[in-house]
């Protein structure tokens, strides 16, 4: 359910919001039909969230097309023209390039990169916010960017919730009996694409069932416990981040 300024929003109201394109209206309808309550002070906050979610989904398809490699932290690689590879497999932004150019390079020169799925999720979220707020504000907010595992800039405003998965949400499939020789398959971070499929770096696009089956094929010999979807959802604090569209100040507090 959606509430704006304390009032419930229905499907006909969504159709009349001119700032929403068709894909954004479809996302808004999923929010309306959710058991979860999505509460906004203004329509601008609502339109920001639907646009941001749409851009995260688009970033998934674009990353798949760019085709970066899948790697453990010890074998990660990046384009040295934009990133410094740390000893622990992270990508640290070079001081002489802008954050937006460095993130976009992953989508332009994907074959120069290899990383594991948690780093991939952060890249997708940064690309989503970049395409939502634009290069100028992105560069103001995300100087000194580090891509490594779940490490993220505080301005990304990630929160953990439990509820219905929506397009752009980050989910986690746990593989409790993964093979000890391939610890990178102890689980998979995936993003809901909104059409019954999900994207996970290293696996690609598939249904929840197909991704679980791929993880089950990477269990230790004699394993009997299936990989399974956990109940935690990670997403940006969209309502708070909507303030970046007018006030790109650092460290907004919830």
PDB file of C-alpha atoms in Angstrom, residues 76-170:
ATOM      1  CA  UNK A  76      39.617  -9.800  -8.592  1.00  0.00           C
ATOM      2  CA  UNK A  77      40.705  -7.396 -11.316  1.00  0.00           C
ATOM      3  CA  UNK A  78      39.768  -3.897 -12.460  1.00  0.00           C
ATOM      4  CA  UNK A  79      40.707  -1.245 -15.002  1.00  0.00           C
ATOM      5  CA  UNK A  80      43.796   0.507 -13.544  1.00  0.00           C
ATOM      6  CA  UNK A  81      42.911   3.679 -15.440  1.00  0.00           C
ATOM      7  CA  UNK A  82      40.025   4.210 -13.001  1.00  0.00           C
ATOM      8  CA  UNK A  83      40.642   2.031  -9.948  1.00  0.00           C
ATOM      9  CA  UNK A  84      43.452   0.962  -7.660  1.00  0.00           C
ATOM     10  CA  UNK A  85      43.289  -2.755  -6.834  1.00  0.00           C
ATOM     11  CA  UNK A  86      43.752  -3.206  -3.078  1.00  0.00           C
ATOM     12  CA  UNK A  87      45.580  -6.148  -1.531  1.00  0.00           C
ATOM     13  CA  UNK A  88      42.257  -7.548  -0.297  1.00  0.00           C
ATOM     14  CA  UNK A  89      40.587  -7.435  -3.724  1.00  0.00           C
ATOM     15  CA  UNK A  90      38.776  -4.112  -3.484  1.00  0.00           C
ATOM     16  CA  UNK A  91      38.580  -1.375  -6.110  1.00  0.00           C
ATOM     17  CA  UNK A  92      39.584   2.031  -4.745  1.00  0.00           C
ATOM     18  CA  UNK A  93      38.736   5.052  -6.859  1.00  0.00           C
ATOM     19  CA  UNK A  94      41.784   6.766  -8.343  1.00  0.00           C
ATOM     20  CA  UNK A  95      42.094  10.343  -7.074  1.00  0.00           C
ATOM     21  CA  UNK A  96      42.367  11.713 -10.609  1.00  0.00           C
ATOM     22  CA  UNK A  97      39.044  10.385 -11.931  1.00  0.00           C
ATOM     23  CA  UNK A  98      35.417  11.076 -11.090  1.00  0.00           C
ATOM     24  CA  UNK A  99      33.213   8.463  -9.381  1.00  0.00           C
ATOM     25  CA  UNK A 100      30.680   8.575 -12.213  1.00  0.00           C
ATOM     26  CA  UNK A 101      33.307   7.903 -14.894  1.00  0.00           C
ATOM     27  CA  UNK A 102      34.730   4.997 -12.896  1.00  0.00           C
ATOM     28  CA  UNK A 103      31.342   3.350 -12.339  1.00  0.00           C
ATOM     29  CA  UNK A 104      30.392   3.816 -15.990  1.00  0.00           C
ATOM     30  CA  UNK A 105      33.678   2.261 -17.110  1.00  0.00           C
ATOM     31  CA  UNK A 106      32.618  -1.056 -15.563  1.00  0.00           C
ATOM     32  CA  UNK A 107      29.688  -0.989 -17.974  1.00  0.00           C
ATOM     33  CA  UNK A 108      31.837   0.064 -20.941  1.00  0.00           C
ATOM     34  CA  UNK A 109      34.919  -2.122 -20.395  1.00  0.00           C
ATOM     35  CA  UNK A 110      33.410  -5.012 -18.468  1.00  0.00           C
ATOM     36  CA  UNK A 111      35.959  -7.543 -19.698  1.00  0.00           C
ATOM     37  CA  UNK A 112      38.689  -5.677 -17.793  1.00  0.00           C
ATOM     38  CA  UNK A 113      36.892  -6.454 -14.528  1.00  0.00           C
ATOM     39  CA  UNK A 114      36.245  -9.504 -12.377  1.00  0.00           C
ATOM     40  CA  UNK A 115      34.629  -9.523  -8.937  1.00  0.00           C
ATOM     41  CA  UNK A 116      32.359 -11.610  -6.735  1.00  0.00           C
ATOM     42  CA  UNK A 117      28.640 -11.196  -6.194  1.00  0.00           C
ATOM     43  CA  UNK A 118      28.593  -8.832  -3.195  1.00  0.00           C
ATOM     44  CA  UNK A 119      30.840  -6.345  -4.964  1.00  0.00           C
ATOM     45  CA  UNK A 120      28.603  -6.781  -7.993  1.00  0.00           C
ATOM     46  CA  UNK A 121      25.553  -5.788  -5.964  1.00  0.00           C
ATOM     47  CA  UNK A 122      27.239  -2.586  -4.793  1.00  0.00           C
ATOM     48  CA  UNK A 123      28.178  -1.739  -8.384  1.00  0.00           C
ATOM     49  CA  UNK A 124      24.553  -2.190  -9.450  1.00  0.00           C
ATOM     50  CA  UNK A 125      23.261   0.051  -6.667  1.00  0.00           C
ATOM     51  CA  UNK A 126      25.811   2.770  -7.404  1.00  0.00           C
ATOM     52  CA  UNK A 127      24.906   2.639 -11.092  1.00  0.00           C
ATOM     53  CA  UNK A 128      21.239   2.896 -10.149  1.00  0.00           C
ATOM     54  CA  UNK A 129      21.748   6.018  -8.053  1.00  0.00           C
ATOM     55  CA  UNK A 130      24.076   7.545 -10.659  1.00  0.00           C
ATOM     56  CA  UNK A 131      21.438   7.207 -13.373  1.00  0.00           C
ATOM     57  CA  UNK A 132      18.815   8.602 -10.993  1.00  0.00           C
ATOM     58  CA  UNK A 133      20.502  11.733  -9.620  1.00  0.00           C
ATOM     59  CA  UNK A 134      22.973  12.467 -12.431  1.00  0.00           C
ATOM     60  CA  UNK A 135      26.747  12.792 -12.630  1.00  0.00           C
ATOM     61  CA  UNK A 136      27.182  16.148 -10.880  1.00  0.00           C
ATOM     62  CA  UNK A 137      25.408  15.178  -7.675  1.00  0.00           C
ATOM     63  CA  UNK A 138      26.787  11.644  -7.765  1.00  0.00           C
ATOM     64  CA  UNK A 139      30.320  13.004  -7.924  1.00  0.00           C
ATOM     65  CA  UNK A 140      29.613  15.336  -4.993  1.00  0.00           C
ATOM     66  CA  UNK A 141      28.343  12.481  -2.849  1.00  0.00           C
ATOM     67  CA  UNK A 142      30.609   9.554  -3.646  1.00  0.00           C
ATOM     68  CA  UNK A 143      34.171  10.807  -3.696  1.00  0.00           C
ATOM     69  CA  UNK A 144      36.713   8.265  -2.426  1.00  0.00           C
ATOM     70  CA  UNK A 145      34.588   5.335  -3.566  1.00  0.00           C
ATOM     71  CA  UNK A 146      35.645   1.809  -2.560  1.00  0.00           C
ATOM     72  CA  UNK A 147      34.072  -1.257  -4.144  1.00  0.00           C
ATOM     73  CA  UNK A 148      34.631  -4.297  -1.957  1.00  0.00           C
ATOM     74  CA  UNK A 149      32.121  -6.837  -0.671  1.00  0.00           C
ATOM     75  CA  UNK A 150      29.246  -5.096   1.148  1.00  0.00           C
ATOM     76  CA  UNK A 151      31.401  -2.062   2.006  1.00  0.00           C
ATOM     77  CA  UNK A 152      29.500   1.025   0.905  1.00  0.00           C
ATOM     78  CA  UNK A 153      29.419   4.787   1.255  1.00  0.00           C
ATOM     79  CA  UNK A 154      27.016   5.963   3.950  1.00  0.00           C
ATOM     80  CA  UNK A 155      25.268   8.169   1.403  1.00  0.00           C
ATOM     81  CA  UNK A 156      23.929   5.018  -0.259  1.00  0.00           C
ATOM     82  CA  UNK A 157      21.662   4.736   2.796  1.00  0.00           C
ATOM     83  CA  UNK A 158      21.120   0.963   2.725  1.00  0.00           C
ATOM     84  CA  UNK A 159      18.543  -0.526   5.091  1.00  0.00           C
ATOM     85  CA  UNK A 160      17.484  -4.092   5.898  1.00  0.00           C
ATOM     86  CA  UNK A 161      13.767  -4.890   5.957  1.00  0.00           C
ATOM     87  CA  UNK A 162      11.446  -7.866   5.896  1.00  0.00           C
ATOM     88  CA  UNK A 163       8.487  -7.795   3.554  1.00  0.00           C
ATOM     89  CA  UNK A 164       7.526  -8.374  -0.056  1.00  0.00           C
ATOM     90  CA  UNK A 165      10.309  -8.269  -2.608  1.00  0.00           C
ATOM     91  CA  UNK A 166       9.969  -5.410  -5.084  1.00  0.00           C
ATOM     92  CA  UNK A 167      11.852  -4.604  -8.326  1.00  0.00           C
ATOM     93  CA  UNK A 168      15.379  -3.472  -7.440  1.00  0.00           C
ATOM     94  CA  UNK A 169      15.437  -5.155  -4.018  1.00  0.00           C
ATOM     95  CA  UNK A 170      18.515  -7.129  -2.986  1.00  0.00           C
TER      96      UNK A 170
END
